mmCIF file of C-alpha atoms in Angstrom:
data_model
loop_
_atom_site.group_PDB
_atom_site.id
_atom_site.type_symbol
_atom_site.label_atom_id
_atom_site.label_comp_id
_atom_site.label_asym_id
_atom_site.label_seq_id
_atom_site.Cartn_x
_atom_site.Cartn_y
_atom_site.Cartn_z
ATOM 1 C CA UNK A 141 134.953 55.740 61.446
ATOM 2 C CA UNK A 142 135.094 58.092 64.443
ATOM 3 C CA UNK A 143 131.852 58.772 66.198
ATOM 4 C CA UNK A 144 130.527 62.282 65.766
ATOM 5 C CA UNK A 145 129.273 63.669 69.052
ATOM 6 C CA UNK A 146 125.722 64.959 68.977
ATOM 7 C CA UNK A 147 125.374 68.733 68.787
ATOM 8 C CA UNK A 148 125.267 70.450 72.131
ATOM 9 C CA UNK A 149 121.770 71.266 73.163
ATOM 10 C CA UNK A 150 120.885 74.932 73.464
ATOM 11 C CA UNK A 151 120.816 76.291 77.011
ATOM 12 C CA UNK A 152 117.328 76.514 78.455
ATOM 13 C CA UNK A 153 115.629 79.869 78.156
ATOM 14 C CA UNK A 154 115.934 82.011 81.244
ATOM 15 C CA UNK A 155 112.894 82.089 83.460
ATOM 16 C CA UNK A 156 111.264 85.533 83.690
ATOM 17 C CA UNK A 157 111.984 85.341 87.404
ATOM 18 C CA UNK A 158 115.693 84.709 86.939
ATOM 19 C CA UNK A 159 116.519 88.166 85.600
ATOM 20 C CA UNK A 160 114.897 90.228 88.346
ATOM 21 C CA UNK A 161 117.365 92.870 89.480
ATOM 22 C CA UNK A 162 117.605 94.239 92.985
ATOM 23 C CA UNK A 163 119.007 97.668 92.236
ATOM 24 C CA UNK A 164 118.383 99.240 95.632
ATOM 25 C CA UNK A 165 121.087 101.863 95.136
ATOM 26 C CA UNK A 166 119.538 103.366 91.994
ATOM 27 C CA UNK A 167 116.108 103.348 93.600
ATOM 28 C CA UNK A 168 117.505 105.170 96.620
ATOM 29 C CA UNK A 169 119.066 107.838 94.422
ATOM 30 C CA UNK A 170 115.743 108.395 92.645
ATOM 31 C CA UNK A 171 113.882 108.583 95.946
ATOM 32 C CA UNK A 172 116.307 111.158 97.351
ATOM 33 C CA UNK A 173 116.082 113.233 94.169
ATOM 34 C CA UNK A 174 112.270 113.249 94.176
ATOM 35 C CA UNK A 175 112.146 114.140 97.865
ATOM 36 C CA UNK A 176 114.645 116.983 97.532
ATOM 37 C CA UNK A 177 112.864 118.316 94.438
ATOM 38 C CA UNK A 178 109.870 118.875 96.720
ATOM 39 C CA UNK A 179 112.024 120.469 99.444
ATOM 40 C CA UNK A 180 110.851 117.746 101.815
ATOM 41 C CA UNK A 181 112.883 116.416 104.746
ATOM 42 C CA UNK A 182 113.067 112.762 105.690
ATOM 43 C CA UNK A 183 111.197 113.613 108.884
ATOM 44 C CA UNK A 184 108.366 115.201 106.888
ATOM 45 C CA UNK A 185 108.203 112.229 104.513
ATOM 46 C CA UNK A 186 108.104 109.865 107.475
ATOM 47 C CA UNK A 187 105.186 111.782 109.002
ATOM 48 C CA UNK A 188 103.229 111.644 105.732
ATOM 49 C CA UNK A 189 103.841 107.949 105.040
ATOM 50 C CA UNK A 190 104.032 106.304 108.442
ATOM 51 C CA UNK A 191 107.343 104.745 107.346
ATOM 52 C CA UNK A 192 110.027 105.034 110.030
ATOM 53 C CA UNK A 193 112.589 107.779 109.431
ATOM 54 C CA UNK A 194 115.412 105.246 109.855
ATOM 55 C CA UNK A 195 113.841 103.018 107.167
ATOM 56 C CA UNK A 196 113.519 105.930 104.741
ATOM 57 C CA UNK A 197 117.156 106.862 105.359
ATOM 58 C CA UNK A 198 118.261 103.286 104.640
ATOM 59 C CA UNK A 199 116.057 103.250 101.525
ATOM 60 C CA UNK A 200 117.844 106.308 100.153
ATOM 61 C CA UNK A 201 121.217 104.703 100.885
ATOM 62 C CA UNK A 202 120.199 101.438 99.206
ATOM 63 C CA UNK A 203 120.651 99.509 102.443
ATOM 64 C CA UNK A 204 117.209 97.968 102.816
ATOM 65 C CA UNK A 205 114.462 96.392 100.712
ATOM 66 C CA UNK A 206 110.882 97.408 101.390
ATOM 67 C CA UNK A 207 107.404 96.120 100.653
ATOM 68 C CA UNK A 208 105.040 97.354 97.950
ATOM 69 C CA UNK A 209 102.883 98.970 100.659
ATOM 70 C CA UNK A 210 105.774 101.236 101.693
ATOM 71 C CA UNK A 211 106.587 101.979 98.046
ATOM 72 C CA UNK A 212 102.975 103.022 97.470
ATOM 73 C CA UNK A 213 102.920 105.217 100.586
ATOM 74 C CA UNK A 214 106.132 107.001 99.572
ATOM 75 C CA UNK A 215 104.956 107.549 95.994
ATOM 76 C CA UNK A 216 101.622 108.916 97.232
ATOM 77 C CA UNK A 217 103.336 111.336 99.633
ATOM 78 C CA UNK A 218 105.676 112.554 96.885
ATOM 79 C CA UNK A 219 102.752 112.822 94.443
ATOM 80 C CA UNK A 220 104.450 110.695 91.795
ATOM 81 C CA UNK A 221 103.626 107.492 89.969
ATOM 82 C CA UNK A 222 105.259 104.526 91.678
ATOM 83 C CA UNK A 223 107.013 103.834 88.360
ATOM 84 C CA UNK A 224 109.231 106.883 88.980
ATOM 85 C CA UNK A 225 110.739 105.101 91.980
ATOM 86 C CA UNK A 226 111.482 101.962 89.979
ATOM 87 C CA UNK A 227 113.124 103.712 87.063
ATOM 88 C CA UNK A 228 113.272 106.812 84.892
ATOM 89 C CA UNK A 229 110.012 107.487 83.086
ATOM 90 C CA UNK A 230 110.312 109.100 79.668
ATOM 91 C CA UNK A 231 107.774 111.944 79.445
ATOM 92 C CA UNK A 232 105.504 112.037 76.422
ATOM 93 C CA UNK A 233 106.529 114.496 73.751
ATOM 94 C CA UNK A 234 104.616 117.755 74.000
ATOM 95 C CA UNK A 235 101.642 117.809 71.663
ATOM 96 C CA UNK A 236 101.909 114.089 70.949
ATOM 97 C CA UNK A 237 98.840 112.027 71.907
ATOM 98 C CA UNK A 238 99.219 109.251 74.467
ATOM 99 C CA UNK A 239 99.514 105.770 72.952
ATOM 100 C CA UNK A 240 96.362 103.678 72.701
ATOM 101 C CA UNK A 241 98.305 100.655 73.915
ATOM 102 C CA UNK A 242 101.736 99.863 75.312
ATOM 103 C CA UNK A 243 103.640 96.611 74.839
ATOM 104 C CA UNK A 244 106.147 95.551 77.497
ATOM 105 C CA UNK A 245 108.157 92.434 78.334
ATOM 106 C CA UNK A 246 109.215 90.913 81.632
ATOM 107 C CA UNK A 247 112.860 91.032 80.586
ATOM 108 C CA UNK A 248 112.711 94.807 80.059
ATOM 109 C CA UNK A 249 110.659 95.626 83.173
ATOM 110 C CA UNK A 250 112.350 96.948 86.330
ATOM 111 C CA UNK A 251 112.409 94.515 89.218
ATOM 112 C CA UNK A 252 112.958 94.475 92.940
ATOM 113 C CA UNK A 253 113.680 91.857 95.593
ATOM 114 C CA UNK A 254 112.307 92.001 99.128
ATOM 115 C CA UNK A 255 113.336 88.570 100.414
ATOM 116 C CA UNK A 256 109.757 87.343 100.716
ATOM 117 C CA UNK A 257 108.865 88.333 97.141
ATOM 118 C CA UNK A 258 110.583 89.198 93.903
ATOM 119 C CA UNK A 259 108.524 91.389 91.627
ATOM 120 C CA UNK A 260 108.562 93.386 88.413
ATOM 121 C CA UNK A 261 106.611 96.533 87.651
ATOM 122 C CA UNK A 262 104.859 96.246 84.277
ATOM 123 C CA UNK A 263 103.782 98.997 81.869
ATOM 124 C CA UNK A 264 105.389 101.691 84.008
ATOM 125 C CA UNK A 265 105.736 103.925 80.965
ATOM 126 C CA UNK A 266 102.013 104.092 80.295
ATOM 127 C CA UNK A 267 100.889 107.706 80.934
ATOM 128 C CA UNK A 268 98.453 108.404 83.770
ATOM 129 C CA UNK A 269 98.033 104.766 84.711
ATOM 130 C CA UNK A 270 94.989 103.938 86.860
ATOM 131 C CA UNK A 271 96.237 100.419 87.625
ATOM 132 C CA UNK A 272 99.571 98.973 88.752
ATOM 133 C CA UNK A 273 100.253 95.589 87.144
ATOM 134 C CA UNK A 274 103.082 93.441 88.509
ATOM 135 C CA UNK A 275 104.645 90.050 87.952
ATOM 136 C CA UNK A 276 105.613 88.431 91.235
ATOM 137 C CA UNK A 277 107.554 85.417 92.425
ATOM 138 C CA UNK A 278 106.530 84.287 95.913
ATOM 139 C CA UNK A 279 109.344 82.914 98.074
ATOM 140 C CA UNK A 280 107.891 83.203 101.595
ATOM 141 C CA UNK A 281 106.452 80.046 103.140
ATOM 142 C CA UNK A 282 105.336 81.283 106.552
ATOM 143 C CA UNK A 283 103.783 84.496 107.865
ATOM 144 C CA UNK A 284 106.601 84.734 110.422
ATOM 145 C CA UNK A 285 108.894 85.811 107.553
ATOM 146 C CA UNK A 286 107.098 89.185 107.501
ATOM 147 C CA UNK A 287 107.356 92.020 110.020
ATOM 148 C CA UNK A 288 103.662 92.735 109.530
ATOM 149 C CA UNK A 289 100.782 92.165 107.139
ATOM 150 C CA UNK A 290 100.762 94.332 104.014
ATOM 151 C CA UNK A 291 98.073 97.000 103.806
ATOM 152 C CA UNK A 292 97.614 99.700 101.206
ATOM 153 C CA UNK A 293 94.800 101.667 99.653
ATOM 154 C CA UNK A 294 92.874 100.208 96.729
ATOM 155 C CA UNK A 295 91.896 96.782 95.499
ATOM 156 C CA UNK A 296 93.870 93.818 94.197
ATOM 157 C CA UNK A 297 93.313 91.165 91.533
ATOM 158 C CA UNK A 298 95.701 88.295 90.861
ATOM 159 C CA UNK A 299 96.056 85.139 88.818
ATOM 160 C CA UNK A 300 98.443 82.304 89.691
ATOM 161 C CA UNK A 301 100.760 81.576 86.762
ATOM 162 C CA UNK A 302 102.753 78.712 88.292
ATOM 163 C CA UNK A 303 102.536 76.714 91.515
ATOM 164 C CA UNK A 304 100.133 77.156 94.412
ATOM 165 C CA UNK A 305 99.814 80.034 96.868
ATOM 166 C CA UNK A 306 97.974 80.945 100.035
ATOM 167 C CA UNK A 307 96.751 84.483 100.661
ATOM 168 C CA UNK A 308 96.558 84.860 104.426
ATOM 169 C CA UNK A 309 94.599 87.788 105.882
ATOM 170 C CA UNK A 310 95.008 89.460 109.254
ATOM 171 C CA UNK A 311 91.345 88.718 110.117
ATOM 172 C CA UNK A 312 92.069 84.977 110.121
ATOM 173 C CA UNK A 313 90.692 84.235 106.655
ATOM 174 C CA UNK A 314 92.797 82.639 103.927
ATOM 175 C CA UNK A 315 92.533 81.604 100.294
ATOM 176 C CA UNK A 316 94.467 78.736 98.680
ATOM 177 C CA UNK A 317 94.905 79.205 94.927
ATOM 178 C CA UNK A 318 96.245 76.727 92.373
ATOM 179 C CA UNK A 319 97.598 77.473 88.901
ATOM 180 C CA UNK A 320 95.200 79.677 86.920
ATOM 181 C CA UNK A 321 93.007 80.377 89.969
ATOM 182 C CA UNK A 322 92.239 84.056 90.614
ATOM 183 C CA UNK A 323 91.329 86.242 93.575
ATOM 184 C CA UNK A 324 90.019 89.776 94.062
ATOM 185 C CA UNK A 325 90.160 91.538 97.430
ATOM 186 C CA UNK A 326 90.412 94.791 99.366
ATOM 187 C CA UNK A 327 94.112 95.695 99.680
ATOM 188 C CA UNK A 328 93.393 97.626 102.868
ATOM 189 C CA UNK A 329 92.853 94.337 104.708
ATOM 190 C CA UNK A 330 96.252 93.139 105.944
ATOM 191 C CA UNK A 331 97.502 90.249 103.821
ATOM 192 C CA UNK A 332 100.565 88.229 102.858
ATOM 193 C CA UNK A 333 101.262 85.835 99.995
ATOM 194 C CA UNK A 334 102.800 82.445 100.794
ATOM 195 C CA UNK A 335 103.959 79.764 98.363
ATOM 196 C CA UNK A 336 102.720 76.223 98.940
ATOM 197 C CA UNK A 337 104.804 74.773 96.119
ATOM 198 C CA UNK A 338 108.207 73.089 96.190
ATOM 199 C CA UNK A 339 109.457 75.979 94.062
ATOM 200 C CA UNK A 340 108.575 79.664 94.335
ATOM 201 C CA UNK A 341 105.121 80.348 92.925
ATOM 202 C CA UNK A 342 104.581 82.932 90.191
ATOM 203 C CA UNK A 343 101.664 85.349 89.973
ATOM 204 C CA UNK A 344 100.376 88.298 87.983
ATOM 205 C CA UNK A 345 98.757 90.930 90.169
ATOM 206 C CA UNK A 346 96.978 94.195 89.333
ATOM 207 C CA UNK A 347 96.430 96.851 92.009
ATOM 208 C CA UNK A 348 94.256 99.938 91.912
ATOM 209 C CA UNK A 349 94.880 103.135 93.889
ATOM 210 C CA UNK A 350 92.591 104.107 96.729
ATOM 211 C CA UNK A 351 89.808 106.557 96.062
#
């Protein structure tokens, strides 16, 4: 009697980190559209944000990835929610109350790659958000992989989902966090995230805007 081969096992489920898209071109188109809608030149936007004019130009052309700090500065200067840079935001129907809660999934959330981090913006559709939640995958292993420490207005809270990370601050302090450890700090203090795991670490981070 011929042997019947065992059924093929189902492919493993994709990691939330595996489907992060780096759609720099679409982001650049949105940035250019928002800037032009405000009749603002690249030079004016550069002056307001502190981001080099050449970097802004490359952003609009989809030629460069940038950090969250630069994203936040550009969104603040353009007076838009950062979610509008990541993807189209559907406005609430006139006269319809805002939802009490919003469900979102990692697979459906817009993502971005910087080289040091991969991240996804969560709940971008929630109206008048006062927090910016993100899922992040930390690839960097040394501070030398960054041009500078990240600094932006507001405060930051994170929880480590997988692996181990180090948060290194420009003042010489550092925090080492294992899975399910948390940290809360002032985002205005220069900082970088580094993975201390064999594989990229995964975090959930929530940022608040500056006052």
